[in-house]
XYZ file of C-alpha atoms in Angstrom:
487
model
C -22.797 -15.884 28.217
C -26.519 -15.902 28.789
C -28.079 -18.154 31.156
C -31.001 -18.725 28.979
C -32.755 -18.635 25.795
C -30.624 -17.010 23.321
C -31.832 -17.094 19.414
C -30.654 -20.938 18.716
C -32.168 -22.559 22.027
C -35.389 -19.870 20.986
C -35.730 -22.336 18.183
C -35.158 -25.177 20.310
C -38.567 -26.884 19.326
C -37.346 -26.640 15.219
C -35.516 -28.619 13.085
C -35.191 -27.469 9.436
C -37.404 -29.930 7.844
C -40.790 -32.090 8.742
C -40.248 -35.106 8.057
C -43.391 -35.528 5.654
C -43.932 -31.905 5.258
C -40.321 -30.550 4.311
C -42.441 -26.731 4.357
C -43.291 -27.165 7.857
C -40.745 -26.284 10.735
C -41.739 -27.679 14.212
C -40.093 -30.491 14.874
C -42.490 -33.578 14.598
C -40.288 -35.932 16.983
C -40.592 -33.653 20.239
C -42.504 -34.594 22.765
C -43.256 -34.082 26.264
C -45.449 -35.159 29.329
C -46.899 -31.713 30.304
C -50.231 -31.474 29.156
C -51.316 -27.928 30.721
C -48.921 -25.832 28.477
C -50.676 -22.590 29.760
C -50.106 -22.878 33.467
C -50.336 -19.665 35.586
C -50.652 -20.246 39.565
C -53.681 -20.110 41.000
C -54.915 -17.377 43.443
C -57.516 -19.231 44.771
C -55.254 -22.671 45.214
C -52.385 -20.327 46.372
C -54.601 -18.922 49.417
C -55.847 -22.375 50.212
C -52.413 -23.551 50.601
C -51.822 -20.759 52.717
C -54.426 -21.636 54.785
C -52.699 -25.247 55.780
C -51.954 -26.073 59.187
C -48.213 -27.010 57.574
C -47.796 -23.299 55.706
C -49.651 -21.676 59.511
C -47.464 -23.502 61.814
C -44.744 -21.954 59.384
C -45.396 -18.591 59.634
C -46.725 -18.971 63.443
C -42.804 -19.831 64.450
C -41.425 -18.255 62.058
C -42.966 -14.414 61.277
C -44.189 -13.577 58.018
C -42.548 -15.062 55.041
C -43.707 -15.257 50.977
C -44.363 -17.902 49.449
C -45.796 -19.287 45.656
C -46.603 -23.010 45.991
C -46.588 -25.638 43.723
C -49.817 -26.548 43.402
C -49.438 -29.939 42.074
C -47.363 -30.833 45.150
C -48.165 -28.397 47.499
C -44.947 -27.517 48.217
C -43.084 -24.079 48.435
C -41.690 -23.660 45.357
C -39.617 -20.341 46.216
C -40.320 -18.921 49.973
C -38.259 -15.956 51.206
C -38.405 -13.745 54.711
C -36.805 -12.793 57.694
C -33.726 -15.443 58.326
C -34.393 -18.532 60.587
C -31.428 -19.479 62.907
C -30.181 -22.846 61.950
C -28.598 -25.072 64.197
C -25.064 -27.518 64.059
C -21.286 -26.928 63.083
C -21.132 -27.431 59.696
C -23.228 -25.920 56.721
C -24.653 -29.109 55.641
C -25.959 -29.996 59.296
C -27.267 -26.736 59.349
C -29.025 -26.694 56.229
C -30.175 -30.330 56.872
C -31.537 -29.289 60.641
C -33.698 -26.731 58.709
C -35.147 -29.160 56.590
C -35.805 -31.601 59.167
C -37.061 -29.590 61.967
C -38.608 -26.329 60.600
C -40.295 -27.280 57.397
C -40.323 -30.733 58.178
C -44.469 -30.465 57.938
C -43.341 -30.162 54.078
C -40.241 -32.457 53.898
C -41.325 -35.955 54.798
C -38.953 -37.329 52.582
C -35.680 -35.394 53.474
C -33.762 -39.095 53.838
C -34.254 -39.025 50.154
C -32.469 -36.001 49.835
C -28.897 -36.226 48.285
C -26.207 -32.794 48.443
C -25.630 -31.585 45.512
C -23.446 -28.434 46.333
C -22.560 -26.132 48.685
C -21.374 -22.751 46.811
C -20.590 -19.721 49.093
C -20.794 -16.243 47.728
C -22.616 -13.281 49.343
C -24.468 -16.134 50.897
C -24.373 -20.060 51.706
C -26.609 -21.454 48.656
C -27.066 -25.352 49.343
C -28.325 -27.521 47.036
C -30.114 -31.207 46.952
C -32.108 -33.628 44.579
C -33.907 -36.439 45.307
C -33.464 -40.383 44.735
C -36.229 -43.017 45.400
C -34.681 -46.197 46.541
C -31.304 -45.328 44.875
C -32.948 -44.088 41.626
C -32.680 -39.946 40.577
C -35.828 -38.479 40.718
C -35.677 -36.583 37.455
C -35.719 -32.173 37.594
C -36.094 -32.989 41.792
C -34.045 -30.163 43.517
C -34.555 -28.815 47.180
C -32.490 -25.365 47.501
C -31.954 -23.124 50.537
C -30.205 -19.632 50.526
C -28.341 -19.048 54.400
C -26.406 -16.319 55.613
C -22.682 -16.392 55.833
C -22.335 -13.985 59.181
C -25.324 -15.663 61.277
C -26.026 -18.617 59.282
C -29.331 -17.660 58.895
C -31.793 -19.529 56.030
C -33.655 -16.847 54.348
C -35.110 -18.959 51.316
C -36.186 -22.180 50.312
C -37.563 -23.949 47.701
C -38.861 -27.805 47.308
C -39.277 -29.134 44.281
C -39.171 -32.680 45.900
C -41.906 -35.202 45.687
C -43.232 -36.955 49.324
C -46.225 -39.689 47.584
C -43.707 -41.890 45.491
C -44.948 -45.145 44.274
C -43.715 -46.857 41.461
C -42.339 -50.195 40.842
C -38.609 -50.064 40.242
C -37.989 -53.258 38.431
C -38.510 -52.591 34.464
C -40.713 -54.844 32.291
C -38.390 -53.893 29.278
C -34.910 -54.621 28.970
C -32.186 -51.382 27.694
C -32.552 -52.786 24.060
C -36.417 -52.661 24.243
C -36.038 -49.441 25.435
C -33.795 -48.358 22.742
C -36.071 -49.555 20.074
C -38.990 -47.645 21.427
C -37.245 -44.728 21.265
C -36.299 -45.021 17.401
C -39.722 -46.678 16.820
C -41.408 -43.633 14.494
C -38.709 -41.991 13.259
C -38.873 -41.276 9.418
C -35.556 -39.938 8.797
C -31.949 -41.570 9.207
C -31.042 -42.922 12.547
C -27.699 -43.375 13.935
C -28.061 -44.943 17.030
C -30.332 -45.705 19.584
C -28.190 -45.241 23.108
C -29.931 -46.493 26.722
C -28.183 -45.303 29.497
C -27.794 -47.670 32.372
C -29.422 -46.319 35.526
C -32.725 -46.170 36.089
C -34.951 -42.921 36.874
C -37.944 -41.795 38.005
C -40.215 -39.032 36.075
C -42.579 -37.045 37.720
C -45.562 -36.805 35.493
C -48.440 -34.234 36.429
C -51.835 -35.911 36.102
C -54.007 -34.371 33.611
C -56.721 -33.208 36.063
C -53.688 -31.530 38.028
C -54.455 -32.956 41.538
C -50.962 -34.249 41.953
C -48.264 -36.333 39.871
C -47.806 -39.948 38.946
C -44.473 -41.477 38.726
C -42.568 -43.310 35.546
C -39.888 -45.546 36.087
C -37.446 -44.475 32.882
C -34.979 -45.406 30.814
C -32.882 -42.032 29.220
C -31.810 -43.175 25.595
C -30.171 -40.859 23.175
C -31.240 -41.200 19.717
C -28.923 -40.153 16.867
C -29.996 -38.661 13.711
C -30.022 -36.971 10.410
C -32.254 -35.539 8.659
C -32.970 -34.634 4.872
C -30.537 -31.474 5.234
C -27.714 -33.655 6.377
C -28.672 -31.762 9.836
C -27.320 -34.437 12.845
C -30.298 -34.282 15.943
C -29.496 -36.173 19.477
C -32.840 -36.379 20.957
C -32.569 -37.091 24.701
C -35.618 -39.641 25.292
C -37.240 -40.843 28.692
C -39.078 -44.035 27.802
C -41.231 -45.750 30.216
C -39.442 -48.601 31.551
C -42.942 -51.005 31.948
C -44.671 -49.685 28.675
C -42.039 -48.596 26.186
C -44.206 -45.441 25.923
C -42.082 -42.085 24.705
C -42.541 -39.583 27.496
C -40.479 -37.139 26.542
C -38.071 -36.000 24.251
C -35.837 -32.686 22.753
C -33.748 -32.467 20.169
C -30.138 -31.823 21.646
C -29.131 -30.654 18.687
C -29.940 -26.702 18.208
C -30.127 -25.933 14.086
C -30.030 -22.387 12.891
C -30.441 -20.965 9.868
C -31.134 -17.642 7.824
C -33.957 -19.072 6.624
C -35.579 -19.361 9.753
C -35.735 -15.857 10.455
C -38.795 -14.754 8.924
C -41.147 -14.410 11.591
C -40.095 -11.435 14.276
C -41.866 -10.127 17.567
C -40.988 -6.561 18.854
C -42.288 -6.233 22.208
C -41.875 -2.151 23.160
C -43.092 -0.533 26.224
C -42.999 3.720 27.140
C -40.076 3.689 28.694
C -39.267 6.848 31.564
C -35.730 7.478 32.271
C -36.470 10.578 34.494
C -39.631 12.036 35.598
C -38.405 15.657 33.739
C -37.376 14.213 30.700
C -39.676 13.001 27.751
C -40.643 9.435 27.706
C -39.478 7.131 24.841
C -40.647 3.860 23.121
C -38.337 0.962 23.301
C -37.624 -2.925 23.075
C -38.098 -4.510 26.297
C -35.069 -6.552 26.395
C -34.814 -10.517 27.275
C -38.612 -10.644 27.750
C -40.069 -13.837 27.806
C -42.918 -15.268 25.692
C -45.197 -18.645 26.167
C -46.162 -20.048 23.338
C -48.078 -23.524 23.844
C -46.055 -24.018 27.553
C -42.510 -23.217 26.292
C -40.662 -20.198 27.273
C -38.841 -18.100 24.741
C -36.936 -14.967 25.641
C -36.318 -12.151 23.262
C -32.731 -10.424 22.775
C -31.048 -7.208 24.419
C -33.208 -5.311 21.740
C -36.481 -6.785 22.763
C -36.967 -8.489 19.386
C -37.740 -12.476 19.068
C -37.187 -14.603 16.277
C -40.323 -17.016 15.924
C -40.024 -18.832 12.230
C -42.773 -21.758 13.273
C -45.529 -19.089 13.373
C -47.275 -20.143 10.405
C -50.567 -19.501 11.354
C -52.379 -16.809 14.273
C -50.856 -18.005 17.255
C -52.021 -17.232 21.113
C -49.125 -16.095 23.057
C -48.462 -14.744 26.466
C -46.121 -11.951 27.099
C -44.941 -11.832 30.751
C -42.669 -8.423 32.616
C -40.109 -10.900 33.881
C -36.903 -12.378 31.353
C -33.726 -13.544 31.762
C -32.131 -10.638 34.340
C -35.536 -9.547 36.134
C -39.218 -10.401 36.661
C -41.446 -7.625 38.315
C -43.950 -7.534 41.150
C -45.970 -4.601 42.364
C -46.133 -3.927 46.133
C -44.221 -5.415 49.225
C -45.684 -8.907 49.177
C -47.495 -9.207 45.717
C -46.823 -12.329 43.430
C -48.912 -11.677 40.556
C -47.077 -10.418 37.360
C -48.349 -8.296 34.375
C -48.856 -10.368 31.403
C -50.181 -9.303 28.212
C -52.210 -12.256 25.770
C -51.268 -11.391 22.182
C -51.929 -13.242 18.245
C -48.832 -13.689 16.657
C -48.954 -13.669 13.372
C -46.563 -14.811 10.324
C -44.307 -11.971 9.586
C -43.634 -8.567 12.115
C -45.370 -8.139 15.315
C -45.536 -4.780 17.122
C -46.282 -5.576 20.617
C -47.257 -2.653 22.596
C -47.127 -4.459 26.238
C -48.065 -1.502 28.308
C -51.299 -1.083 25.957
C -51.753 -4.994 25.949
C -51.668 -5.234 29.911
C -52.344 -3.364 32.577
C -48.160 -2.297 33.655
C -47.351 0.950 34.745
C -45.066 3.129 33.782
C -42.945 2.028 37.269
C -42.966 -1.504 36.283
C -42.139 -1.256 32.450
C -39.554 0.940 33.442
C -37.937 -0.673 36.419
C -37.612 -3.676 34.431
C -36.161 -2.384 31.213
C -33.237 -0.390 33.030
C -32.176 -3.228 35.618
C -31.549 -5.315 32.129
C -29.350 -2.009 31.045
C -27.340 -2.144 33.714
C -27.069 -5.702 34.369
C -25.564 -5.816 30.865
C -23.438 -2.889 31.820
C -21.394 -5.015 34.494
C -21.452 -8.363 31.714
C -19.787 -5.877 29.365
C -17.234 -4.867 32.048
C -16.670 -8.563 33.186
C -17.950 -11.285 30.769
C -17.321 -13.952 33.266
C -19.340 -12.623 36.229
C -22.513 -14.525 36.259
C -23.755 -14.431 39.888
C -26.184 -11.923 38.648
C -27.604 -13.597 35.664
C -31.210 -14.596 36.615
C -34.074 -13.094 36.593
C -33.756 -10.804 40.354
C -37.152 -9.725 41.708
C -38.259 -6.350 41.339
C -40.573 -4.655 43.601
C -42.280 -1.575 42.633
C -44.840 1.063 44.383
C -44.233 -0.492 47.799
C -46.110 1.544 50.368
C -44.696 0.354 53.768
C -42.308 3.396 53.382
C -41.382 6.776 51.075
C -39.269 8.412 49.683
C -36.511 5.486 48.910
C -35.572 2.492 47.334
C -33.416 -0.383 48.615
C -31.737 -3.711 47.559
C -32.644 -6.869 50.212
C -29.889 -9.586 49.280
C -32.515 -11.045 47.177
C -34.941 -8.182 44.967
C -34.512 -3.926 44.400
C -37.514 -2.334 46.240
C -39.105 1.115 44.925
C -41.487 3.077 46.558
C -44.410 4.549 45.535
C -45.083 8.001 45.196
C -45.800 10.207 48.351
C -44.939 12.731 51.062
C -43.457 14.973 48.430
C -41.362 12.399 46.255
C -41.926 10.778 43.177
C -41.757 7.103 43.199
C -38.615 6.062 42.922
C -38.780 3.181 40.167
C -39.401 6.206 37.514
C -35.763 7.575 38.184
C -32.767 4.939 36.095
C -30.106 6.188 37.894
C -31.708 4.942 41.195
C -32.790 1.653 39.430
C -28.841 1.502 38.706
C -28.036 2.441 41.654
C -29.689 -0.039 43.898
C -28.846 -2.985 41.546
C -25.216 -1.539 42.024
C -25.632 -2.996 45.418
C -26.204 -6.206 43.891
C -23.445 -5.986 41.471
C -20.921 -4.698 44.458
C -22.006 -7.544 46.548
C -21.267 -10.002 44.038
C -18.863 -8.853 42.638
C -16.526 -9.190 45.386
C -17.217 -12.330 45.692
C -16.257 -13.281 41.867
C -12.817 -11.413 42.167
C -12.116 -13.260 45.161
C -12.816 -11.548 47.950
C -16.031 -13.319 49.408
C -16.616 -10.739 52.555
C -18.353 -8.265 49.818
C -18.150 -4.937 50.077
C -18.553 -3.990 54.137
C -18.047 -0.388 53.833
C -21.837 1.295 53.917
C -19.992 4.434 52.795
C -18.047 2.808 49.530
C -20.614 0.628 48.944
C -23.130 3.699 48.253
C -20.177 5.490 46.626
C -19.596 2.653 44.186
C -23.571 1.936 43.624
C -23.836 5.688 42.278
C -20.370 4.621 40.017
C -22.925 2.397 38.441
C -24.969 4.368 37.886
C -23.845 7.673 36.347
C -20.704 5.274 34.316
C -24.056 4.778 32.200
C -26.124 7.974 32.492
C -22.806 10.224 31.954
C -24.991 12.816 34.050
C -23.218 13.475 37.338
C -26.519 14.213 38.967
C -28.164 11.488 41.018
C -32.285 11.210 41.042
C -32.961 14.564 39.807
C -36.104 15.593 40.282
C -36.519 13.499 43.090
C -39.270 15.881 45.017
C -40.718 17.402 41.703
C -38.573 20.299 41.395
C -35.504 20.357 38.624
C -33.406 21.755 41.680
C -34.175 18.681 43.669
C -31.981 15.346 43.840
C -30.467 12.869 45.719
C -26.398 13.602 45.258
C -24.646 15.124 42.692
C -20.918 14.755 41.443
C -20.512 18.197 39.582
């Protein structure tokens, strides 16, 4: 049911025994080709992309947008705004005119570009990846987001590659390859499996001014280890130097023996300006340790049995069903650098970082009622990812609103308190999300039209979990005050 890292795939980087230290836990056979394990974007790189005639002549046509770039490509990675008429008669023309002809400054290689799928929902989502003279350009994926009334794009995001050059012919043959793979194993393999195509792996260069590209074979290496524990590592091996780029154990062991190391993260939690505040698990929130993500479970708790030693770790307000920002355009996120240490951590991360009460709380009670809906309907996943929140925007008061792509709060002002601080209205407005979606999973794929029921039904979501039949109350200070009530 989850999208992401649940407890086995958190100990994705573990088998149960080193193979020369059977007390040790991390897996001595995984590797990988990213060598900055701590990446965070850059303001300063950020603005100077910004400041490109391809990003200006963007926004010049095109109004304001927001955008976080990849800074090894300089590409959009995720850029949302105000739609952008497309033009042709089918979806794919349309979504392929965009490309061309309105970020074609960052697109150069859009004949590259190979449709994946179009899905249809609430909107048109369109999907690509890229090949390089018939070979897959490995993780590649160019996605836009258009509107199904207007055909509108209102997001994009490029994780394509434009500066290509590698040879394609290998220097190895498949069985070379396969032997490579195997080569420093020291427990039992199986097999050694090359697939037959070809690929090509983006590799960032260690000074992170760009990438270099691998031509690659993908083998799958068959194990087991001193447990009788079976491992499939999926291995890219460089196809003119045999060298192991990368490789993860498909394979996903757990065991009560691995659960001796936990981390509680907790935050003060408001549910209602009037009411007392309480401590609680931030649920699904994700830790980096060493460049991997880890997410903890509904209760906020993560299960972390290869800390053997103080370990830096960096705890981020965004997890599986929600990441927080704080205004109407910012990208930074609070993040809170902790030591994890064998055994229990307590992990205060509103007295680690710098969050506010409106973010910690925003964030805990969209994961509340996000789970709400999964408990009504398992099978609905259209909301399972992590949504932008917005929080103490200040282009208007006195409201809160859901886009199509993020739930917006207010800050406090002209005689209201800010609206992220009530959970009903945090329900409330991602009931919009759920009612837009939803209608969409049960087979109607209009949505819900009617402004009327679609409030109606947002407030459903809301008080089916507060039980209180009073909606925001409080809203302007006084107990008497509120938004609707039911009673």
């Amino acid at each position: 049911m989850r999208k992401f890292l649940s407890l086995c795939f958190v100990l994705s980087i573990i088998t149960l025994v080193q193979a020369q230290n059977p007390n040790t836990n991390i897996d001595p056979y995984v590797k990988t080709y990213i060598t900055d394990t701590k990446y965070r974007p850059d303001a300063e790189k950020q603005n100077a992309l910004k400041a490109e005639s391809a990003w200006h002549n963007f926004i010049a046509a095109n109004g304001k947008w927001n955008v976080e770039f990849n800074e090894l490509s300089g590409k959009p990675f995720r850029a949302f705004g105000k739609g952008i008429a497309t033009e042709g008669t089918t979806i794919e023309e349309r979504a392929m005119h965009f490309i061309q002809n309105t970020i074609q400054d960052f697109t150069p290689e859009a004949n590259e570009y190979v449709l994946q799928s179009i899905t249809t929902s609430k909107y048109h989502y369109i999907n690509y990846t890229q090949q390089f003279e018939g070979l897959d350009v490995l993780f590649s994926k160019a996605t836009l987001r258009m509107t199904t009334s207007d055909y509108k794009i209102i997001l994009f995001g490029l994780e394509t590659f434009a500066d290509i050059n590698v040879n394609t012919t290998p220097a190895i043959n498949s069985d070379a390859a396969a032997n490579f793979a195997s080569a420093d194993f020291a427990i039992t393999v199986n097999s050694s499996t090359t697939q037959p195509e070809l690929s090509i792996l983006p590799v960032p260069k260690s000074d992170n001014s760009g990438y270099t590209y691998k031509l690659v074979y993908t083998v799958y290496v068959k194990t087991t280890d001193y447990n009788n524990i079976p491992g499939n590592y999926y291995t890219l091996v460089d196809a003119h130097s045999g060298e192991v780029l990368y490789r993860q154990n498909d394979v996903k062991a757990c065991g009560a023996f691995l659960m001796d190391a936990n981390a509680n993260i907790e935050a003060t939690i408001t549910d209602n300006p009037l009411q007392p505040t309480e401590v609680r698990g931030l649920p699904y929130i994700r830790v980096t340790i060493d460049g991997v993500y880890y997410y903890a479970d509904e209760n906020g708790v993560l299960n972390l049995d290869f800390i053997t030693e103080a370990t830096e770790a960096m705890v981020s307000l965004r997890g599986t069903y929600g990441q927080v920002f704080e205004g109407e355009a910012g990208m930074d996120m609070e993040t809170a650098t902790v030591t994890l240490l064998p055994g229990d951590n307590y992990i205060s991360f509103d007295s680690s970082s710098t969050a506010t009460s409106r973010e910690v709380s925003a964030y805990y009670h969209q994961t509340i009622v996000h789970d709400h809906a999964k408990d009504l309907y398992p099978l609905f996943s259209s909301l399972d990812f992590a949504q932008a929140i917005r929080v103490d925007r200040t282009d208007g008061e006195c409201n809160a609103y859901y886009d199509g792509s993020s739930i917006n709060f207010f800050a406090e002002g002209s005689g209201c308190q800010a609206s992220a601080l009530f959970n009903d209205v945090v329900y409330h407005e991602y009931g919009h999300a759920i009612n837009e979606n939803l209608y969409s999973f049960l087979g109607d794929f209009s949505g819900m039209n009617n402004g009327a029921m679609g409030e109606g039904y947002a407030d459903i979501w809301a008080y089916t979990i507060t039980a209180y039949p009073i909606i925001a109350q409080g809203w302007n200070y006084s107990s008497s005050s509120n938004i609707r009530r039911y009673d």
